[in-house]
Amino acid sequence: MAFITEKEKHRRMEKRATFGDGRNGVVSRVMWEELNPEILALILVRIPVEELLQTIPLVCKSWWSAVAGPYCWSEIDVEDWCRRWSCFDKVDSLVRKLVRRSRGMCKRLSAYRLGDAGFAFAANWYFSEVRCLKVLEIPMSEVSDRIMEKHAESLATVTVLDISYCSKITKKGLEAVGKSCKFLIQLKRNMPPMALEETERARRALDETEAMAIANTMPGLNRLELAYGRFSDHGLNAILTNCNSLTRLNLVGCLYVDLNGDLQETCERITDFQGPWTYYDDHILAIATASDDDEDEDEDDDD
């Protein structure tokens, strides 16, 4: 066995603690073990969540401590990961794990296909006590009215909410949110577009209840997305009357909205307004433009 002198040991230790381009004279010696975990977390949070959980903890003890602690989880954004798995049990399990690690410091939770169990755990864990949560994005989740009503008070500090495509949430869940989330300023409640064969049946399924729930309990909204909603001019009028701070309104695909009377003018005063037929009109315009271009080419060929 080769004998290693104290000088050689010291040189190796310095090499492990050194990074940079020594050839250019730019050498920075930083012992990762002494790096502030909050600063380290600012670097690590840029890494995809899967690597952050599986690979980073194996690098060194300080990295493991940073990932295991709360600083990496002030924003829990696992929506991309959830879309790949698309399994309620796995999503609930991951959310529970990260909520524990956040230790009440989470300001944003973004997950896809979250179930009742995962949502209830998050609410019970710390939202009801610390109440740091500002942004909650859970599109395509299976959270039900019953769970939303039970835990709505835990969302009191939420200002941005996305419950798009959450089919188990109805006007009851929306009312519970509106009554508890007094600081809510942005709501996304987009629903899936209806298939052509469903359109006629949907005409007989007019539902104003969600629009009325929003109008009656969320007067502070300034951004609202209700694509493919099943309300009519009546529900829209109530929203415009009570939510008079709107700067964005998305009504794409709302088949019952005709914008009769003063509604058209009122909506057009909103800075960012997308009407029921916005994408349809753009599609027709694109077809017409393409047709004109083809005619121009034919004329050029004739010349």
mmCIF file of C-alpha atoms in Angstrom:
data_model
loop_
_atom_site.group_PDB
_atom_site.id
_atom_site.type_symbol
_atom_site.label_atom_id
_atom_site.label_comp_id
_atom_site.label_asym_id
_atom_site.label_seq_id
_atom_site.Cartn_x
_atom_site.Cartn_y
_atom_site.Cartn_z
ATOM 1 C CA MET A 1 0.000 0.000 0.000
ATOM 2 C CA ALA A 2 1.465 3.373 -1.050
ATOM 3 C CA PHE A 3 2.157 5.812 1.743
ATOM 4 C CA ILE A 4 0.304 9.170 1.442
ATOM 5 C CA THR A 5 2.011 12.138 3.033
ATOM 6 C CA GLU A 6 0.116 14.801 4.975
ATOM 7 C CA LYS A 7 0.972 17.264 2.196
ATOM 8 C CA GLU A 8 -0.654 14.980 -0.402
ATOM 9 C CA LYS A 9 -3.753 14.556 1.783
ATOM 10 C CA HIS A 10 -4.103 18.325 2.087
ATOM 11 C CA ARG A 11 -3.700 18.758 -1.675
ATOM 12 C CA ARG A 12 -6.448 16.235 -2.381
ATOM 13 C CA MET A 13 -8.794 17.858 0.106
ATOM 14 C CA GLU A 14 -8.249 21.231 -1.538
ATOM 15 C CA LYS A 15 -8.922 19.693 -4.954
ATOM 16 C CA ARG A 16 -12.240 18.245 -3.775
ATOM 17 C CA ALA A 17 -13.268 21.637 -2.399
ATOM 18 C CA THR A 18 -12.221 23.570 -5.493
ATOM 19 C CA PHE A 19 -14.160 24.368 -8.618
ATOM 20 C CA GLY A 20 -13.550 26.850 -11.417
ATOM 21 C CA ASP A 21 -10.915 27.293 -14.073
ATOM 22 C CA GLY A 22 -7.590 27.189 -12.323
ATOM 23 C CA ARG A 23 -5.723 27.772 -15.583
ATOM 24 C CA ASN A 24 -7.191 31.255 -15.830
ATOM 25 C CA GLY A 25 -6.464 32.008 -12.244
ATOM 26 C CA VAL A 26 -10.128 31.915 -11.304
ATOM 27 C CA VAL A 27 -10.297 29.465 -8.458
ATOM 28 C CA SER A 28 -13.077 29.408 -5.900
ATOM 29 C CA ARG A 29 -12.882 27.160 -2.882
ATOM 30 C CA VAL A 30 -16.210 26.336 -1.343
ATOM 31 C CA MET A 31 -16.934 23.515 1.005
ATOM 32 C CA TRP A 32 -20.423 22.310 0.110
ATOM 33 C CA GLU A 33 -20.901 21.184 3.694
ATOM 34 C CA GLU A 34 -20.692 24.815 4.823
ATOM 35 C CA LEU A 35 -22.930 26.303 2.115
ATOM 36 C CA ASN A 36 -26.120 27.857 3.475
ATOM 37 C CA PRO A 37 -28.988 25.400 2.743
ATOM 38 C CA GLU A 38 -31.251 28.235 1.617
ATOM 39 C CA ILE A 39 -28.705 29.321 -0.998
ATOM 40 C CA LEU A 40 -28.095 25.734 -2.059
ATOM 41 C CA ALA A 41 -31.846 25.243 -2.467
ATOM 42 C CA LEU A 42 -32.005 28.197 -4.883
ATOM 43 C CA ILE A 43 -29.691 26.214 -7.152
ATOM 44 C CA LEU A 44 -31.281 22.805 -6.692
ATOM 45 C CA VAL A 45 -34.880 23.873 -7.339
ATOM 46 C CA ARG A 46 -34.002 24.393 -11.000
ATOM 47 C CA ILE A 47 -33.538 20.652 -11.365
ATOM 48 C CA PRO A 48 -36.539 18.484 -12.459
ATOM 49 C CA VAL A 49 -38.375 17.048 -9.468
ATOM 50 C CA GLU A 50 -37.593 13.433 -10.374
ATOM 51 C CA GLU A 51 -33.843 14.056 -10.329
ATOM 52 C CA LEU A 52 -34.196 16.251 -7.275
ATOM 53 C CA LEU A 53 -35.711 13.353 -5.349
ATOM 54 C CA GLN A 54 -33.734 10.420 -6.727
ATOM 55 C CA THR A 55 -30.299 11.651 -7.827
ATOM 56 C CA ILE A 56 -29.373 14.807 -5.928
ATOM 57 C CA PRO A 57 -29.531 13.228 -2.433
ATOM 58 C CA LEU A 58 -26.796 10.770 -3.507
ATOM 59 C CA VAL A 59 -24.260 13.479 -4.357
ATOM 60 C CA CYS A 60 -23.223 14.447 -0.829
ATOM 61 C CA LYS A 61 -24.583 14.891 2.658
ATOM 62 C CA SER A 62 -25.258 18.624 2.330
ATOM 63 C CA TRP A 63 -27.264 18.101 -0.868
ATOM 64 C CA TRP A 64 -29.239 15.329 0.803
ATOM 65 C CA SER A 65 -29.991 17.653 3.731
ATOM 66 C CA ALA A 66 -31.094 20.458 1.398
ATOM 67 C CA VAL A 67 -33.516 18.208 -0.496
ATOM 68 C CA ALA A 68 -34.832 16.607 2.686
ATOM 69 C CA GLY A 69 -35.474 20.010 4.264
ATOM 70 C CA PRO A 70 -38.115 22.641 3.532
ATOM 71 C CA TYR A 71 -36.126 25.111 1.448
ATOM 72 C CA CYS A 72 -36.451 23.175 -1.808
ATOM 73 C CA TRP A 73 -40.213 22.907 -1.388
ATOM 74 C CA SER A 74 -41.509 26.436 -0.887
ATOM 75 C CA GLU A 75 -43.002 25.833 -4.349
ATOM 76 C CA ILE A 76 -44.197 22.317 -5.037
ATOM 77 C CA ASP A 77 -44.614 22.035 -8.805
ATOM 78 C CA VAL A 78 -44.997 18.408 -9.837
ATOM 79 C CA GLU A 79 -47.550 18.852 -12.622
ATOM 80 C CA ASP A 80 -45.233 17.602 -15.389
ATOM 81 C CA TRP A 81 -44.289 14.547 -13.330
ATOM 82 C CA CYS A 82 -47.962 13.860 -12.581
ATOM 83 C CA ARG A 83 -48.874 14.028 -16.264
ATOM 84 C CA ARG A 84 -46.352 11.310 -17.053
ATOM 85 C CA TRP A 85 -47.692 8.968 -14.391
ATOM 86 C CA SER A 86 -51.387 9.936 -14.517
ATOM 87 C CA CYS A 87 -52.135 7.754 -11.489
ATOM 88 C CA PHE A 88 -54.038 9.109 -8.495
ATOM 89 C CA ASP A 89 -52.320 6.861 -5.948
ATOM 90 C CA LYS A 90 -48.812 7.823 -7.086
ATOM 91 C CA VAL A 91 -49.695 11.510 -7.264
ATOM 92 C CA ASP A 92 -51.261 11.486 -3.791
ATOM 93 C CA SER A 93 -48.247 9.667 -2.390
ATOM 94 C CA LEU A 94 -45.766 12.158 -3.881
ATOM 95 C CA VAL A 95 -47.772 15.186 -2.736
ATOM 96 C CA ARG A 96 -47.955 13.809 0.810
ATOM 97 C CA LYS A 97 -44.186 13.278 0.820
ATOM 98 C CA LEU A 98 -43.366 16.778 -0.389
ATOM 99 C CA VAL A 99 -45.920 18.467 1.844
ATOM 100 C CA ARG A 100 -44.224 16.847 4.836
ATOM 101 C CA ARG A 101 -40.846 18.118 3.664
ATOM 102 C CA SER A 102 -42.101 21.660 3.151
ATOM 103 C CA ARG A 103 -42.910 21.940 6.888
ATOM 104 C CA GLY A 104 -45.552 24.564 6.338
ATOM 105 C CA MET A 105 -43.455 26.798 4.066
ATOM 106 C CA CYS A 106 -45.183 25.939 0.779
ATOM 107 C CA LYS A 107 -46.536 28.951 -1.083
ATOM 108 C CA ARG A 108 -47.483 27.141 -4.280
ATOM 109 C CA LEU A 109 -48.839 23.664 -4.924
ATOM 110 C CA SER A 110 -49.178 22.600 -8.546
ATOM 111 C CA ALA A 111 -50.246 19.014 -9.235
ATOM 112 C CA TYR A 112 -52.255 17.133 -11.848
ATOM 113 C CA ARG A 113 -54.811 14.400 -11.110
ATOM 114 C CA LEU A 114 -54.683 14.901 -7.359
ATOM 115 C CA GLY A 115 -57.171 12.783 -5.430
ATOM 116 C CA ASP A 116 -59.299 13.456 -2.374
ATOM 117 C CA ALA A 117 -56.772 11.728 -0.125
ATOM 118 C CA GLY A 118 -53.814 13.816 -1.298
ATOM 119 C CA PHE A 119 -55.729 17.080 -1.085
ATOM 120 C CA ALA A 120 -57.131 16.300 2.370
ATOM 121 C CA PHE A 121 -53.677 15.349 3.664
ATOM 122 C CA ALA A 122 -52.165 18.600 2.407
ATOM 123 C CA ALA A 123 -54.954 20.622 3.994
ATOM 124 C CA ASN A 124 -54.735 18.806 7.313
ATOM 125 C CA TRP A 125 -50.948 18.902 7.436
ATOM 126 C CA TYR A 126 -50.343 22.607 7.583
ATOM 127 C CA PHE A 127 -52.536 24.765 5.386
ATOM 128 C CA SER A 128 -55.033 25.159 8.223
ATOM 129 C CA GLU A 129 -52.321 26.212 10.679
ATOM 130 C CA VAL A 130 -49.576 28.150 8.901
ATOM 131 C CA ARG A 131 -51.621 29.277 5.909
ATOM 132 C CA CYS A 132 -48.754 30.250 3.596
ATOM 133 C CA LEU A 133 -50.355 28.862 0.450
ATOM 134 C CA LYS A 134 -50.953 31.493 -2.233
ATOM 135 C CA VAL A 135 -51.235 29.465 -5.455
ATOM 136 C CA LEU A 136 -53.160 26.196 -5.806
ATOM 137 C CA GLU A 137 -53.203 24.569 -9.257
ATOM 138 C CA ILE A 138 -54.852 21.140 -9.428
ATOM 139 C CA PRO A 139 -56.332 20.714 -12.939
ATOM 140 C CA MET A 140 -57.928 17.394 -13.925
ATOM 141 C CA SER A 141 -58.053 16.343 -10.272
ATOM 142 C CA GLU A 142 -60.576 14.083 -8.560
ATOM 143 C CA VAL A 143 -61.146 16.365 -5.587
ATOM 144 C CA SER A 144 -64.838 16.278 -4.713
ATOM 145 C CA ASP A 145 -67.315 18.835 -3.404
ATOM 146 C CA ARG A 146 -67.371 17.083 -0.038
ATOM 147 C CA ILE A 147 -63.622 17.392 0.491
ATOM 148 C CA MET A 148 -63.507 20.928 -0.900
ATOM 149 C CA GLU A 149 -66.277 22.050 1.447
ATOM 150 C CA LYS A 150 -64.600 20.360 4.405
ATOM 151 C CA HIS A 151 -61.194 21.968 3.840
ATOM 152 C CA ALA A 152 -62.051 25.268 2.126
ATOM 153 C CA GLU A 153 -61.198 27.252 5.250
ATOM 154 C CA SER A 154 -57.624 25.946 4.969
ATOM 155 C CA LEU A 155 -57.314 27.820 1.654
ATOM 156 C CA ALA A 156 -58.043 31.227 3.168
ATOM 157 C CA THR A 157 -54.793 32.783 1.886
ATOM 158 C CA VAL A 158 -55.062 31.453 -1.671
ATOM 159 C CA THR A 159 -55.037 34.185 -4.329
ATOM 160 C CA VAL A 160 -54.703 32.012 -7.473
ATOM 161 C CA LEU A 161 -56.781 28.860 -8.004
ATOM 162 C CA ASP A 162 -56.900 26.481 -10.967
ATOM 163 C CA ILE A 163 -59.590 23.792 -10.789
ATOM 164 C CA SER A 164 -60.007 23.316 -14.525
ATOM 165 C CA TYR A 165 -61.440 19.970 -15.684
ATOM 166 C CA CYS A 166 -62.253 18.970 -12.094
ATOM 167 C CA SER A 167 -65.561 17.263 -12.875
ATOM 168 C CA LYS A 168 -66.347 16.328 -9.263
ATOM 169 C CA ILE A 169 -66.380 19.956 -8.162
ATOM 170 C CA THR A 170 -69.690 21.702 -8.737
ATOM 171 C CA LYS A 171 -71.286 24.912 -7.562
ATOM 172 C CA LYS A 172 -71.137 23.622 -3.961
ATOM 173 C CA GLY A 173 -67.347 23.426 -4.056
ATOM 174 C CA LEU A 174 -67.111 26.809 -5.770
ATOM 175 C CA GLU A 175 -69.325 28.426 -3.144
ATOM 176 C CA ALA A 176 -67.201 26.970 -0.356
ATOM 177 C CA VAL A 177 -64.053 28.335 -1.984
ATOM 178 C CA GLY A 178 -65.589 31.747 -2.589
ATOM 179 C CA LYS A 179 -66.782 32.104 0.995
ATOM 180 C CA SER A 180 -63.397 31.111 2.443
ATOM 181 C CA CYS A 181 -60.904 32.590 -0.048
ATOM 182 C CA LYS A 182 -61.496 36.300 0.430
ATOM 183 C CA PHE A 183 -58.183 37.181 -1.265
ATOM 184 C CA LEU A 184 -58.874 35.198 -4.441
ATOM 185 C CA ILE A 185 -58.071 37.281 -7.534
ATOM 186 C CA GLN A 186 -57.512 34.626 -10.232
ATOM 187 C CA LEU A 187 -59.705 31.634 -11.018
ATOM 188 C CA LYS A 188 -59.342 29.069 -13.795
ATOM 189 C CA ARG A 189 -62.432 26.929 -14.224
ATOM 190 C CA ASN A 190 -62.045 25.753 -17.818
ATOM 191 C CA MET A 191 -63.849 22.582 -18.814
ATOM 192 C CA PRO A 192 -63.273 20.106 -21.671
ATOM 193 C CA PRO A 193 -64.755 21.036 -25.063
ATOM 194 C CA MET A 194 -67.856 19.110 -25.985
ATOM 195 C CA ALA A 195 -67.790 16.650 -28.865
ATOM 196 C CA LEU A 196 -70.017 17.543 -31.795
ATOM 197 C CA GLU A 197 -72.493 14.775 -31.038
ATOM 198 C CA GLU A 198 -72.821 16.065 -27.474
ATOM 199 C CA THR A 199 -73.525 19.640 -28.466
ATOM 200 C CA GLU A 200 -77.233 19.185 -29.099
ATOM 201 C CA ARG A 201 -77.731 17.290 -25.846
ATOM 202 C CA ALA A 202 -75.751 19.965 -24.043
ATOM 203 C CA ARG A 203 -78.164 22.587 -25.338
ATOM 204 C CA ARG A 204 -80.720 20.991 -23.061
ATOM 205 C CA ALA A 205 -78.281 20.994 -20.121
ATOM 206 C CA LEU A 206 -77.994 24.722 -19.464
ATOM 207 C CA ASP A 207 -76.494 25.268 -15.997
ATOM 208 C CA GLU A 208 -76.211 28.721 -14.453
ATOM 209 C CA THR A 209 -75.319 27.524 -10.953
ATOM 210 C CA GLU A 210 -71.521 27.723 -11.220
ATOM 211 C CA ALA A 211 -71.592 31.184 -12.797
ATOM 212 C CA MET A 212 -73.929 32.401 -10.057
ATOM 213 C CA ALA A 213 -71.698 30.882 -7.356
ATOM 214 C CA ILE A 214 -68.714 32.772 -8.784
ATOM 215 C CA ALA A 215 -70.673 36.010 -9.092
ATOM 216 C CA ASN A 216 -72.052 35.817 -5.553
ATOM 217 C CA THR A 217 -68.913 34.763 -3.663
ATOM 218 C CA MET A 218 -65.858 36.000 -5.632
ATOM 219 C CA PRO A 219 -66.277 39.752 -6.220
ATOM 220 C CA GLY A 220 -62.521 40.433 -6.039
ATOM 221 C CA LEU A 221 -61.579 38.467 -9.164
ATOM 222 C CA ASN A 222 -59.513 40.255 -11.803
ATOM 223 C CA ARG A 223 -58.694 37.237 -14.013
ATOM 224 C CA LEU A 224 -61.301 34.608 -14.814
ATOM 225 C CA GLU A 225 -61.227 31.691 -17.244
ATOM 226 C CA LEU A 226 -64.468 29.791 -17.894
ATOM 227 C CA ALA A 227 -63.851 28.119 -21.258
ATOM 228 C CA TYR A 228 -66.640 25.753 -22.352
ATOM 229 C CA GLY A 229 -68.875 26.710 -19.441
ATOM 230 C CA ARG A 230 -72.590 25.884 -19.661
ATOM 231 C CA PHE A 231 -73.985 29.197 -18.488
ATOM 232 C CA SER A 232 -75.841 31.778 -20.570
ATOM 233 C CA ASP A 233 -76.049 35.561 -20.758
ATOM 234 C CA HIS A 234 -77.857 35.473 -17.404
ATOM 235 C CA GLY A 235 -74.899 33.982 -15.542
ATOM 236 C CA LEU A 236 -72.414 36.152 -17.435
ATOM 237 C CA ASN A 237 -74.356 39.298 -16.573
ATOM 238 C CA ALA A 238 -74.241 38.386 -12.879
ATOM 239 C CA ILE A 239 -70.455 37.886 -13.064
ATOM 240 C CA LEU A 240 -69.885 41.191 -14.863
ATOM 241 C CA THR A 241 -72.127 43.010 -12.386
ATOM 242 C CA ASN A 242 -70.446 41.697 -9.240
ATOM 243 C CA CYS A 243 -66.872 41.142 -10.454
ATOM 244 C CA ASN A 244 -66.233 44.627 -11.771
ATOM 245 C CA SER A 245 -62.418 44.483 -11.517
ATOM 246 C CA LEU A 246 -61.945 41.960 -14.315
ATOM 247 C CA THR A 247 -58.997 42.568 -16.640
ATOM 248 C CA ARG A 248 -59.085 39.108 -18.242
ATOM 249 C CA LEU A 249 -62.124 37.016 -19.165
ATOM 250 C CA ASN A 250 -62.024 33.805 -21.212
ATOM 251 C CA LEU A 251 -65.393 32.560 -22.515
ATOM 252 C CA VAL A 252 -64.094 30.397 -25.365
ATOM 253 C CA GLY A 253 -66.573 27.650 -26.256
ATOM 254 C CA CYS A 254 -69.394 28.907 -24.005
ATOM 255 C CA LEU A 255 -72.171 27.902 -26.425
ATOM 256 C CA TYR A 256 -75.047 29.469 -24.502
ATOM 257 C CA VAL A 257 -73.485 32.929 -24.300
ATOM 258 C CA ASP A 258 -74.897 35.197 -27.027
ATOM 259 C CA LEU A 259 -73.644 38.551 -25.691
ATOM 260 C CA ASN A 260 -77.006 40.210 -26.233
ATOM 261 C CA GLY A 261 -77.886 43.708 -25.099
ATOM 262 C CA ASP A 262 -75.046 45.602 -23.455
ATOM 263 C CA LEU A 263 -73.003 42.475 -22.708
ATOM 264 C CA GLN A 264 -70.931 42.708 -25.882
ATOM 265 C CA GLU A 265 -69.915 46.281 -25.155
ATOM 266 C CA THR A 266 -69.210 45.525 -21.487
ATOM 267 C CA CYS A 267 -67.008 42.550 -22.371
ATOM 268 C CA GLU A 268 -65.074 44.468 -24.996
ATOM 269 C CA ARG A 269 -64.067 47.006 -22.350
ATOM 270 C CA ILE A 270 -62.173 44.228 -20.558
ATOM 271 C CA THR A 271 -58.462 44.451 -21.421
ATOM 272 C CA ASP A 272 -58.041 40.759 -22.305
ATOM 273 C CA PHE A 273 -61.351 39.338 -23.501
ATOM 274 C CA GLN A 274 -61.860 36.113 -25.430
ATOM 275 C CA GLY A 275 -65.402 35.582 -26.617
ATOM 276 C CA PRO A 276 -67.272 32.314 -27.153
ATOM 277 C CA TRP A 277 -66.263 32.052 -30.799
ATOM 278 C CA THR A 278 -62.718 33.467 -30.623
ATOM 279 C CA TYR A 279 -60.882 30.379 -31.873
ATOM 280 C CA TYR A 280 -63.680 29.524 -34.308
ATOM 281 C CA ASP A 281 -63.466 32.998 -35.880
ATOM 282 C CA ASP A 282 -59.679 32.758 -36.103
ATOM 283 C CA HIS A 283 -60.004 29.353 -37.781
ATOM 284 C CA ILE A 284 -62.496 30.668 -40.359
ATOM 285 C CA LEU A 285 -60.235 33.681 -41.018
ATOM 286 C CA ALA A 286 -57.243 31.400 -41.538
ATOM 287 C CA ILE A 287 -59.214 29.274 -44.025
ATOM 288 C CA ALA A 288 -60.384 32.369 -45.892
ATOM 289 C CA THR A 289 -56.845 33.773 -46.024
ATOM 290 C CA ALA A 290 -55.460 30.481 -47.317
ATOM 291 C CA SER A 291 -58.191 30.377 -49.969
ATOM 292 C CA ASP A 292 -57.356 33.930 -51.106
ATOM 293 C CA ASP A 293 -53.666 33.026 -51.337
ATOM 294 C CA ASP A 294 -54.508 30.023 -53.515
ATOM 295 C CA GLU A 295 -56.598 32.197 -55.838
ATOM 296 C CA ASP A 296 -53.765 34.730 -56.119
ATOM 297 C CA GLU A 297 -51.338 31.957 -57.067
ATOM 298 C CA ASP A 298 -53.739 30.662 -59.717
ATOM 299 C CA GLU A 299 -54.027 34.160 -61.204
ATOM 300 C CA ASP A 300 -50.244 34.501 -61.286
ATOM 301 C CA ASP A 301 -49.966 31.166 -63.093
ATOM 302 C CA ASP A 302 -52.530 32.308 -65.685
ATOM 303 C CA ASP A 303 -50.513 35.469 -66.337
#
